[in-house]
């Protein structure tokens, strides 16, 4: 019996290998094929100033790409916090299944933490949405329950609203700023990442500041918190943050090097089209799958070759 | 600083406790309030014949509710398999981040497993969709990229298609039948559960047979597989299935007892309405959140009080 193996990463090479005879039907291209076929110019280097390396205890490295086009004040705060020692006692202290993993200087850690560094805006403006420019729309049919339409802007997934503004959507792996009930209470000293169903109801209500581009499993596969709301209880070992660095602060040879597929590239257009009309592998015999949710089409990211 | 604590389970009691003064604004009701306010008659007992207890190594109990209205032949197979020893060497052998956890008698286990029991349909019909009866629609605005509309049927989330048929949607926790590329190759001896972004592209292409109603963290928090497609590699310890039972096979006092909120109840209507228009807690100061994706509104399930 063949194993269930429908994933985005099934490659064209694999598909070809399965169809050795001339009379076999042509391999149906997959979104992964579009990624594999992309040319060097279809990719943009990610500025190392927009990359952060979070090294948690136990060799758990999480790389986050920041989105300064969307939340510059919050991101300014986060970089200041990372550079000035406020997070020296920071931990992962909350893992709520199908919701978020959260870390930083939580209530318990604050007492042992240096104060927020000078220059941090303790109550930054909301930065929940911005004006819409340079949109790449999803193929027709990709409607959205939360917004007028969905698109990509600055190589990020966005929801487009009636007021003409867009927000960075809270998809799996999106990083947001934790806060209290009032909108201006999140400095950036506590962050969360989505580890389940897209948390789209956070759209325009919380500041999205980036996405995990490597090491998400170090956040998503952690033991779930047993206290209410998924906080770790007293018997659960919080996971210390050992080191945090902004990519551009490293020596040039040490800097993390990643690329994002340009939303304006031909490769991305092909990727979007294929992701919205699946007929490959396990989809080809039945109804196939037409349409795609914004969060089901992650923007391709890769280590720079 | 207050911690980020926006979750479905924030209760009315908590909200009230936070607003002690008469001049405080009234607490904004949450979906959890609708669940808490539901009356006994708003809940239906789940037939123990539709419950399966999977006990994996290490005390990991996963309770699955089967959906016989949607995939009776596959479910007949699964119960036969569970009762006849085919799974005696079964393991969890695949954990693909943001995709699926998969278990059963995989390629490695098949050699050590008894053959599929007599009576199992080795190539059952697809059972990917059914006729639509008794739909409860989501509030207006809850459009869907994958179907004409979204609804609930038989207390399950469904996508409704132009041909008038519905399918059980692949949301977080939905259990499906693993198979090879051809649609009739999944007997039910290998199952998977969604552990990330809803896998809606599987809708109408794979057989959905149920949902995890307790113990999802025993599937979602496992180490991710390091081999291609998230399969466990030779150095990773697969997790043995120690016991599997159908609820109705247990002595009456031992049977699992759960209830599902009736989609036709007033409580469910209120729950849907509140889930589609969030203004409570962290949502109340900003834009709020209007609309909701089908998979962001889990049907309430509880242990029978």
Coordinates of C-alpha atoms in Angstrom, one line a residue:
Chain A
X1 CA 0.0 0.0 0.0
X2 CA 1.2 3.4 -0.9
X3 CA 1.6 5.9 1.9
X4 CA -0.3 9.2 2.1
X5 CA 2.2 11.6 0.7
X6 CA 0.4 14.7 -0.6
X7 CA 2.5 17.7 0.3
X8 CA 3.6 20.9 -1.2
X9 CA 7.1 19.6 -1.5
X10 CA 6.5 16.7 -3.8
X11 CA 8.8 17.7 -6.6
X12 CA 8.6 17.6 -10.4
X13 CA 11.5 15.2 -10.4
X14 CA 9.6 12.7 -8.2
X15 CA 6.5 13.0 -10.3
X16 CA 8.5 12.3 -13.5
X17 CA 10.2 9.3 -11.9
X18 CA 6.8 7.8 -11.2
X19 CA 5.8 8.0 -14.9
X20 CA 8.5 6.2 -16.9
X21 CA 6.4 5.1 -19.9
X22 CA 5.7 7.4 -22.9
X23 CA 2.0 6.5 -22.7
X24 CA 1.7 7.7 -19.1
X25 CA -0.2 11.0 -18.7
X26 CA 2.0 14.0 -18.3
X27 CA 2.9 15.0 -14.8
X28 CA 0.5 17.6 -13.4
X29 CA 2.6 20.5 -12.2
X30 CA 2.5 21.4 -8.5
X31 CA 3.1 24.7 -6.7
X32 CA 6.5 23.2 -5.7
X33 CA 7.3 22.9 -9.4
X34 CA 6.8 26.6 -9.8
X35 CA 9.2 27.2 -6.9
X36 CA 11.8 24.8 -8.3
X37 CA 11.5 26.4 -11.7
X38 CA 12.0 30.0 -10.4
X39 CA 15.0 31.8 -11.8
X40 CA 17.6 33.7 -9.7
X41 CA 15.9 37.0 -10.5
X42 CA 12.6 35.8 -9.2
X43 CA 14.0 35.9 -5.7
X44 CA 14.9 38.9 -3.5
X45 CA 17.5 38.9 -0.8
X46 CA 16.1 39.6 2.6
X47 CA 17.8 42.5 4.3
X48 CA 19.7 41.0 7.3
X49 CA 18.4 44.0 9.3
X50 CA 15.0 42.4 8.9
X51 CA 16.1 39.0 10.3
X52 CA 16.2 38.1 14.0
X53 CA 17.8 35.0 15.4
X54 CA 16.2 33.7 18.6
X55 CA 18.2 31.0 20.2
X56 CA 16.2 29.2 22.9
X57 CA 17.6 26.6 25.3
X58 CA 18.4 23.2 23.9
X59 CA 19.7 24.4 20.5
X60 CA 16.3 25.6 19.4
X61 CA 17.0 28.3 16.8
X62 CA 14.0 30.3 15.5
X63 CA 14.6 32.7 12.6
X64 CA 12.1 35.5 12.2
X65 CA 11.7 37.9 9.3
X66 CA 10.4 41.3 10.4
X67 CA 7.9 43.3 8.4
X68 CA 9.0 47.0 8.8
X69 CA 6.6 48.1 6.1
X70 CA 3.7 47.1 8.4
X71 CA 4.8 47.9 12.0
X72 CA 7.9 50.1 12.0
X73 CA 7.5 51.4 15.6
X74 CA 6.9 48.0 17.1
X75 CA 9.8 46.6 15.2
X76 CA 12.0 49.5 16.3
X77 CA 11.1 48.6 19.9
X78 CA 11.8 44.9 19.4
X79 CA 15.3 45.6 18.0
X80 CA 16.0 47.9 20.9
X81 CA 14.8 45.3 23.4
X82 CA 16.9 42.6 21.7
X83 CA 20.1 44.8 21.8
X84 CA 19.9 46.1 25.4
X85 CA 19.4 43.1 27.7
X86 CA 15.8 43.4 28.6
X87 CA 15.3 39.8 27.5
X88 CA 18.1 38.3 29.5
X89 CA 15.5 36.4 31.6
X90 CA 13.0 35.9 28.8
X91 CA 11.4 32.5 28.3
X92 CA 8.8 30.7 26.3
X93 CA 6.1 30.6 28.9
X94 CA 2.9 29.9 27.0
X95 CA 2.0 27.2 24.4
X96 CA -1.8 27.1 23.7
X97 CA -2.7 24.3 21.3
X98 CA -4.1 25.5 18.0
X99 CA -3.5 29.1 19.0
X100 CA -0.1 30.6 20.0
X101 CA 3.3 30.1 21.4
X102 CA 4.4 33.1 23.4
X103 CA 7.7 34.3 24.7
X104 CA 9.5 37.3 26.1
X105 CA 9.7 39.0 29.5
X106 CA 6.4 37.7 31.0
X107 CA 5.1 38.6 34.4
X108 CA 7.4 36.3 36.2
X109 CA 10.5 37.4 34.2
X110 CA 9.9 41.1 34.5
X111 CA 11.1 41.3 38.1
X112 CA 14.4 39.8 37.0
X113 CA 14.7 41.8 33.9
X114 CA 16.3 45.2 33.3
X115 CA 13.7 47.8 32.6
X116 CA 12.7 48.5 29.0
X117 CA 15.6 50.4 27.4
X118 CA 15.5 54.1 26.7
X119 CA 14.0 54.8 23.4
X120 CA 11.3 52.1 23.5
X121 CA 7.8 53.4 22.9
X122 CA 6.0 51.7 25.8
X123 CA 2.6 52.5 24.2
X124 CA 3.3 52.6 20.5
X125 CA 0.5 53.5 18.1
X126 CA -1.5 50.6 16.9
X127 CA 0.1 49.9 13.4
X128 CA -2.6 47.4 12.6
X129 CA -3.1 48.4 9.0
X130 CA -1.6 50.5 6.3
X131 CA -2.5 52.0 3.0
X132 CA -2.6 49.5 0.2
X133 CA 0.1 49.8 -2.5
X134 CA 1.5 47.3 -4.9
X135 CA -1.0 44.6 -4.4
X136 CA -0.8 41.2 -6.2
X137 CA -4.3 39.7 -6.0
X138 CA -5.0 36.1 -5.6
X139 CA -6.7 34.4 -8.5
X140 CA -10.4 35.0 -8.8
X141 CA -12.4 32.8 -6.5
X142 CA -10.1 33.3 -3.6
X143 CA -12.7 35.2 -1.5
X144 CA -12.2 35.7 2.2
X145 CA -14.5 35.7 5.2
X146 CA -12.6 38.4 7.0
X147 CA -12.0 41.1 4.3
X148 CA -13.1 42.3 0.9
X149 CA -10.3 40.4 -0.7
X150 CA -6.9 38.9 -0.2
X151 CA -3.6 39.8 -1.8
X152 CA 0.1 40.1 -1.3
X153 CA 1.9 43.3 -0.6
X154 CA 5.7 43.8 -0.1
X155 CA 5.9 39.9 -0.4
X156 CA 3.6 39.4 2.6
X157 CA 0.0 38.0 2.7
X158 CA -2.5 40.8 3.3
X159 CA -6.2 41.2 3.8
X160 CA -7.7 44.2 1.9
X161 CA -10.5 46.1 3.5
X162 CA -13.3 48.4 2.3
X163 CA -11.4 51.5 3.6
X164 CA -8.7 50.8 1.2
X165 CA -6.2 49.7 3.8
X166 CA -4.5 46.3 4.2
X167 CA -3.2 44.3 7.2
X168 CA -0.6 41.6 7.4
X169 CA -2.7 38.5 7.9
X170 CA -2.3 36.3 11.0
X171 CA -1.4 33.0 9.3
X172 CA 0.5 30.0 10.7
X173 CA 3.9 31.3 11.7
X174 CA 2.9 35.0 11.8
X175 CA 4.5 36.8 14.7
X176 CA 2.5 39.3 16.7
X177 CA 2.9 41.6 19.7
X178 CA 1.2 40.4 22.9
X179 CA -0.6 43.0 24.8
X180 CA -3.4 43.7 27.3
X181 CA -7.0 44.7 26.4
X182 CA -6.1 48.2 25.3
X183 CA -4.6 48.5 21.9
X184 CA -1.6 50.5 22.8
X185 CA -0.3 48.3 25.6
X186 CA 2.1 46.1 23.7
X187 CA 5.7 47.4 23.6
X188 CA 7.1 44.3 21.9
X189 CA 8.7 42.8 25.0
X190 CA 6.3 39.8 24.6
X191 CA 5.7 38.2 21.3
X192 CA 3.7 35.3 20.0
X193 CA 3.6 33.1 16.9
X194 CA 0.5 31.4 15.5
X195 CA 0.8 27.6 15.7
X196 CA -2.5 26.3 14.5
X197 CA -5.6 27.5 12.5
X198 CA -4.9 31.0 11.1
X199 CA -5.9 33.5 13.8
X200 CA -7.5 35.9 11.4
X201 CA -9.7 37.4 14.0
X202 CA -6.5 39.1 15.3
X203 CA -6.2 40.9 11.9
X204 CA -6.3 44.7 12.6
X205 CA -6.7 44.1 16.3
X206 CA -3.1 43.1 17.1
X207 CA 0.2 44.3 15.6
X208 CA 1.7 41.7 13.2
X209 CA 5.5 42.2 13.0
X210 CA 6.9 39.3 11.1
X211 CA 6.9 35.6 10.4
X212 CA 8.9 32.6 11.4
X213 CA 11.0 31.5 8.4
X214 CA 13.0 28.7 10.0
X215 CA 12.6 26.6 13.2
X216 CA 8.8 26.9 13.6
X217 CA 8.9 23.3 14.9
X218 CA 10.8 24.6 18.0
X219 CA 7.6 26.6 18.8
X220 CA 4.9 24.4 17.5
X221 CA 6.0 21.0 18.9
X222 CA 6.5 22.1 22.5
X223 CA 4.5 20.7 25.3
X224 CA 1.2 22.5 25.7
X225 CA 0.7 24.7 28.8
X226 CA -1.4 23.2 31.5
X227 CA -2.5 26.4 33.2
X228 CA -5.5 28.4 31.8
X229 CA -5.1 29.9 28.4
X230 CA -2.1 27.6 27.7
X231 CA 0.3 29.2 30.1
X232 CA 2.9 26.9 31.6
X233 CA 2.1 26.0 35.2
X234 CA 4.6 25.9 38.0
X235 CA 5.5 22.2 37.3
X236 CA 6.3 23.0 33.6
X237 CA 9.8 24.1 32.7
X238 CA 9.7 27.4 30.8
X239 CA 12.2 27.5 28.0
X240 CA 14.9 30.2 28.4
X241 CA 15.9 32.5 25.6
X242 CA 19.7 32.1 25.5
X243 CA 20.5 34.7 22.8
X244 CA 18.8 37.0 20.5
X245 CA 20.4 38.9 17.7
X246 CA 19.5 41.2 14.8
X247 CA 21.0 39.7 11.6
X248 CA 22.7 42.9 10.6
X249 CA 24.6 43.1 13.9
X250 CA 26.6 40.0 13.0
X251 CA 29.8 40.0 11.1
X252 CA 29.1 39.8 7.4
X253 CA 30.1 36.2 7.1
X254 CA 27.9 35.2 10.0
X255 CA 24.7 36.9 8.9
X256 CA 21.7 34.8 8.0
X257 CA 21.1 34.8 4.3
X258 CA 17.6 34.1 3.1
X259 CA 15.6 35.0 0.0
X260 CA 11.9 35.6 -0.6
X261 CA 10.1 35.0 -3.9
X262 CA 9.1 38.3 -5.4
X263 CA 5.3 38.6 -5.6
X264 CA 5.8 40.4 -8.9
X265 CA 7.7 37.6 -10.5
X266 CA 6.5 35.3 -13.2
X267 CA 7.4 32.4 -10.8
X268 CA 5.1 33.7 -8.1
X269 CA 2.2 34.2 -10.6
X270 CA 2.6 30.6 -11.7
X271 CA 2.9 29.4 -8.0
X272 CA -0.3 31.2 -7.1
X273 CA -2.2 29.8 -10.1
X274 CA -1.1 26.2 -9.3
X275 CA -1.8 26.6 -5.6
X276 CA -5.3 27.7 -6.5
X277 CA -6.1 24.9 -8.9
X278 CA -4.7 21.6 -7.6
X279 CA -5.0 18.6 -9.9
X280 CA -1.7 16.9 -9.1
X281 CA -1.2 13.6 -7.3
X282 CA -4.0 12.8 -4.9
X283 CA -6.1 15.7 -6.2
X284 CA -6.2 14.7 -9.8
X285 CA -8.6 11.8 -9.6
X286 CA -11.4 13.4 -7.7
X287 CA -12.8 16.9 -7.7
X288 CA -9.4 18.5 -7.5
X289 CA -9.2 21.7 -5.5
X290 CA -10.1 25.1 -6.8
X291 CA -9.5 28.3 -4.8
X292 CA -7.2 28.7 -1.9
X293 CA -7.2 30.6 1.4
X294 CA -4.7 33.3 1.8
X295 CA -3.0 31.5 4.6
X296 CA -2.8 28.2 2.6
X297 CA -0.4 29.9 0.1
X298 CA 2.8 30.7 2.1
X299 CA 5.1 33.0 0.3
X300 CA 8.1 30.9 -0.7
X301 CA 11.3 31.6 1.4
X302 CA 14.6 29.8 1.0
X303 CA 18.1 30.0 2.3
X304 CA 20.1 31.9 -0.2
X305 CA 21.8 29.4 -2.5
Chain B
X1 CA 1.8 44.7 32.1
X2 CA -1.1 42.5 31.3
X3 CA -0.5 39.3 29.4
X4 CA -1.9 38.6 26.0
X5 CA -4.9 36.5 26.9
X6 CA -7.3 36.6 24.0
X7 CA -8.8 33.1 23.7
X8 CA -12.1 31.5 23.2
X9 CA -12.2 30.3 26.7
X10 CA -12.3 33.6 28.5
X11 CA -15.5 33.2 30.4
X12 CA -18.3 35.6 31.3
X13 CA -17.4 35.1 35.0
X14 CA -13.9 36.4 34.3
X15 CA -15.1 39.3 32.3
X16 CA -17.6 40.3 35.1
X17 CA -14.9 40.1 37.7
X18 CA -12.8 42.6 35.8
X19 CA -15.6 45.2 35.8
X20 CA -16.6 45.7 39.4
X21 CA -17.9 49.3 39.2
X22 CA -21.5 50.2 38.1
X23 CA -20.1 52.7 35.7
X24 CA -18.0 50.2 33.9
X25 CA -19.2 49.3 30.4
X26 CA -21.1 46.1 30.2
X27 CA -19.1 43.0 29.4
X28 CA -19.1 42.2 25.8
X29 CA -20.3 38.6 25.3
X30 CA -17.9 36.1 23.8
X31 CA -18.5 32.8 22.0
X32 CA -17.5 31.1 25.2
X33 CA -20.4 32.9 27.0
X34 CA -22.8 31.3 24.5
X35 CA -21.4 27.9 25.3
X36 CA -21.5 28.5 29.1
X37 CA -25.1 29.7 28.8
X38 CA -26.3 26.6 26.8
X39 CA -29.0 24.6 28.5
X40 CA -29.0 20.8 28.9
X41 CA -31.3 20.4 25.9
X42 CA -28.9 22.3 23.6
X43 CA -26.5 19.4 23.8
X44 CA -26.8 15.9 22.3
X45 CA -25.1 12.8 23.7
X46 CA -22.5 11.4 21.3
X47 CA -23.3 7.7 20.6
X48 CA -20.4 5.6 22.1
X49 CA -20.4 3.6 18.9
X50 CA -19.1 6.8 17.3
X51 CA -16.3 7.2 19.7
X52 CA -12.8 5.6 19.5
X53 CA -10.1 5.6 22.1
X54 CA -6.6 5.4 20.7
X55 CA -4.1 4.8 23.5
X56 CA -0.6 5.5 22.4
X57 CA 2.6 4.8 24.3
X58 CA 3.3 7.0 27.2
X59 CA -0.3 7.5 28.4
X60 CA -1.3 9.5 25.3
X61 CA -5.0 9.0 24.9
X62 CA -6.6 10.4 21.8
X63 CA -10.5 10.4 21.6
X64 CA -11.9 10.5 18.1
X65 CA -15.6 11.1 17.2
X66 CA -16.5 9.3 14.0
X67 CA -18.8 10.8 11.4
X68 CA -20.8 7.9 10.0
X69 CA -23.2 10.2 8.2
X70 CA -20.3 11.1 5.9
X71 CA -18.1 8.0 5.4
X72 CA -20.0 4.9 6.6
X73 CA -17.9 2.4 4.6
X74 CA -14.5 3.8 5.7
X75 CA -15.8 3.9 9.2
X76 CA -17.0 0.3 9.0
X77 CA -13.5 -0.6 7.9
X78 CA -11.9 1.3 10.7
X79 CA -14.0 -0.4 13.4
X80 CA -13.3 -3.8 12.0
X81 CA -9.6 -3.1 11.8
X82 CA -9.6 -1.8 15.4
X83 CA -11.4 -4.9 16.7
X84 CA -9.4 -7.6 14.9
X85 CA -5.8 -7.0 15.7
X86 CA -4.5 -5.6 12.4
X87 CA -3.2 -2.5 14.3
X88 CA -1.2 -4.6 16.9
X89 CA 2.1 -3.2 15.5
X90 CA 0.7 0.2 14.5
X91 CA 2.6 3.4 15.3
X92 CA 2.6 7.1 14.8
X93 CA 5.2 7.3 12.1
X94 CA 4.7 10.7 10.5
X95 CA 4.5 14.2 11.9
X96 CA 4.6 16.9 9.2
X97 CA 4.7 20.4 10.7
X98 CA 1.6 22.5 9.7
X99 CA 0.2 19.5 7.9
X100 CA -0.6 16.1 9.5
X101 CA 0.2 13.5 12.1
X102 CA -0.3 10.1 10.7
X103 CA -0.6 6.6 12.3
X104 CA -1.6 3.1 11.7
X105 CA 0.0 0.1 10.0
X106 CA 2.5 1.8 7.8
X107 CA 4.9 0.2 5.4
X108 CA 7.3 -0.9 8.1
X109 CA 4.5 -2.2 10.4
X110 CA 2.6 -4.1 7.7
X111 CA 5.0 -6.9 7.7
X112 CA 4.5 -7.5 11.4
X113 CA 0.7 -7.0 11.2
X114 CA -2.0 -9.5 10.7
X115 CA -3.6 -9.0 7.3
X116 CA -6.6 -6.8 7.0
X117 CA -9.5 -8.6 8.6
X118 CA -12.3 -10.3 6.5
X119 CA -15.0 -7.9 5.8
X120 CA -12.8 -4.9 5.2
X121 CA -13.4 -3.2 1.9
X122 CA -9.9 -2.8 0.7
X123 CA -10.9 -0.3 -2.0
X124 CA -14.0 1.4 -0.6
X125 CA -15.9 3.9 -2.7
X126 CA -14.7 7.4 -2.3
X127 CA -17.3 8.9 0.2
X128 CA -15.9 12.3 -0.3
X129 CA -19.2 14.2 -0.3
X130 CA -22.9 13.5 0.3
X131 CA -26.2 15.2 -0.4
X132 CA -26.9 18.2 1.6
X133 CA -29.7 18.0 4.2
X134 CA -30.4 19.9 7.3
X135 CA -27.9 22.7 6.8
X136 CA -27.2 25.5 9.4
X137 CA -25.6 28.3 7.5
X138 CA -22.9 30.6 8.8
X139 CA -23.9 34.2 9.2
X140 CA -23.8 36.3 6.1
X141 CA -20.3 37.3 5.1
X142 CA -18.8 34.0 5.9
X143 CA -17.8 33.3 2.4
X144 CA -15.3 30.6 1.6
X145 CA -12.5 30.3 -1.0
X146 CA -13.1 26.6 -1.6
X147 CA -16.8 26.3 -1.9
X148 CA -20.1 28.1 -2.7
X149 CA -20.7 28.5 1.0
X150 CA -20.1 27.0 4.5
X151 CA -22.5 25.5 6.9
X152 CA -23.0 22.8 9.5
X153 CA -24.7 19.5 8.9
X154 CA -25.2 16.7 11.5
X155 CA -23.2 18.9 13.9
X156 CA -20.1 18.9 11.6
X157 CA -18.6 21.7 9.6
X158 CA -19.2 21.3 5.9
X159 CA -18.5 23.0 2.6
X160 CA -21.4 23.3 0.3
X161 CA -20.8 23.0 -3.5
X162 CA -22.6 24.0 -6.6
X163 CA -23.7 20.4 -7.3
X164 CA -25.7 20.6 -4.1
X165 CA -23.4 18.2 -2.2
X166 CA -21.5 18.9 1.0
X167 CA -18.2 17.6 2.4
X168 CA -16.9 17.4 5.9
X169 CA -14.2 20.1 5.9
X170 CA -10.6 19.4 6.8
X171 CA -10.1 21.6 9.7
X172 CA -7.6 21.4 12.6
X173 CA -8.2 18.0 14.3
X174 CA -10.2 16.5 11.4
X175 CA -9.3 12.8 10.9
X176 CA -8.9 11.5 7.3
X177 CA -8.0 8.3 5.6
X178 CA -4.5 8.1 4.2
X179 CA -4.1 6.6 0.7
X180 CA -2.1 6.5 -2.4
X181 CA -2.7 8.6 -5.5
X182 CA -5.8 6.7 -6.6
X183 CA -9.0 7.6 -4.8
X184 CA -10.0 4.1 -3.8
X185 CA -6.7 3.0 -2.2
X186 CA -7.4 4.0 1.4
X187 CA -8.8 1.1 3.5
X188 CA -8.7 3.0 6.8
X189 CA -5.6 1.1 8.1
X190 CA -3.7 4.4 8.0
X191 CA -5.2 7.6 9.4
X192 CA -4.1 11.2 9.7
X193 CA -5.2 14.2 11.7
X194 CA -4.7 17.8 10.6
X195 CA -2.3 19.7 13.0
X196 CA -2.0 23.1 11.4
X197 CA -3.6 25.4 8.8
X198 CA -6.9 23.8 7.7
X199 CA -6.1 21.4 4.8
X200 CA -9.1 22.4 2.9
X201 CA -7.6 21.4 -0.4
X202 CA -8.1 17.8 0.8
X203 CA -11.9 18.5 0.8
X204 CA -13.7 16.1 -1.6
X205 CA -10.3 14.5 -2.4
X206 CA -9.8 12.5 0.7
X207 CA -12.2 10.7 3.0
X208 CA -12.8 12.6 6.2
X209 CA -14.0 10.2 8.9
X210 CA -14.1 12.2 12.2
X211 CA -12.4 14.6 14.5
X212 CA -10.2 14.5 17.5
X213 CA -12.3 15.6 20.5
X214 CA -9.8 15.0 23.3
X215 CA -6.0 14.6 23.4
X216 CA -5.1 16.5 20.1
X217 CA -2.0 17.7 21.9
X218 CA -0.7 14.1 21.9
X219 CA -0.6 14.4 18.1
X220 CA 0.2 18.1 17.5
X221 CA 3.1 18.5 20.0
X222 CA 5.1 15.5 18.8
X223 CA 8.6 15.9 17.4
X224 CA 8.4 16.6 13.7
X225 CA 9.6 13.9 11.4
X226 CA 13.0 14.5 9.8
X227 CA 12.6 12.4 6.7
X228 CA 11.0 13.8 3.6
X229 CA 7.3 14.6 3.9
X230 CA 7.6 14.6 7.7
X231 CA 8.0 10.8 8.1
X232 CA 10.1 9.7 11.1
X233 CA 13.6 8.7 10.1
X234 CA 15.4 5.7 11.4
X235 CA 16.8 7.6 14.4
X236 CA 13.4 8.8 15.5
X237 CA 11.3 6.6 17.8
X238 CA 7.9 5.9 16.3
X239 CA 5.1 5.9 18.9
X240 CA 3.4 2.6 19.3
X241 CA -0.3 2.3 19.5
X242 CA -0.9 0.3 22.7
X243 CA -4.7 -0.1 22.6
X244 CA -7.6 0.9 20.4
X245 CA -11.3 0.5 21.3
X246 CA -14.7 1.5 20.0
X247 CA -16.6 3.2 22.8
X248 CA -19.6 0.9 22.6
X249 CA -17.5 -2.2 23.1
X250 CA -16.7 -1.1 26.6
X251 CA -18.8 -2.0 29.7
X252 CA -21.5 0.7 30.1
X253 CA -19.7 2.3 33.1
X254 CA -16.4 2.5 31.2
X255 CA -17.8 4.1 28.0
X256 CA -16.6 7.6 27.1
X257 CA -19.3 10.1 27.5
X258 CA -19.3 13.3 25.5
X259 CA -21.8 15.7 24.2
X260 CA -21.9 17.9 21.1
X261 CA -23.8 21.2 20.9
X262 CA -26.8 20.8 18.5
X263 CA -26.4 23.0 15.5
X264 CA -30.1 23.6 15.6
X265 CA -30.1 24.9 19.1
X266 CA -30.5 28.5 20.2
X267 CA -27.2 28.3 21.9
X268 CA -25.4 27.4 18.7
X269 CA -27.1 30.2 16.8
X270 CA -25.9 32.6 19.5
X271 CA -22.4 31.0 19.4
X272 CA -22.2 31.4 15.6
X273 CA -23.3 35.0 15.8
X274 CA -20.8 35.9 18.5
X275 CA -17.9 34.1 16.8
X276 CA -18.6 36.0 13.6
X277 CA -18.7 39.4 15.3
X278 CA -16.0 39.7 17.9
X279 CA -16.0 42.9 20.0
X280 CA -14.9 41.4 23.3
X281 CA -11.6 41.9 25.2
X282 CA -8.8 42.7 22.8
X283 CA -11.1 43.1 19.8
X284 CA -13.3 45.7 21.3
X285 CA -11.0 48.7 20.9
X286 CA -9.9 48.4 17.4
X287 CA -11.8 47.2 14.3
X288 CA -13.2 44.2 16.0
X289 CA -13.5 41.1 13.8
X290 CA -16.4 40.5 11.5
X291 CA -16.9 37.2 9.6
X292 CA -15.3 33.9 10.5
X293 CA -13.8 31.0 8.5
X294 CA -15.6 27.7 8.9
X295 CA -12.6 26.1 10.6
X296 CA -12.3 29.0 13.0
X297 CA -15.7 28.1 14.6
X298 CA -15.2 24.6 16.1
X299 CA -18.5 22.9 17.1
X300 CA -18.6 22.8 20.9
X301 CA -17.9 19.4 22.4
X302 CA -17.8 18.6 26.1
X303 CA -17.5 15.7 28.5
X304 CA -21.0 14.9 29.6
X305 CA -21.6 16.6 32.9

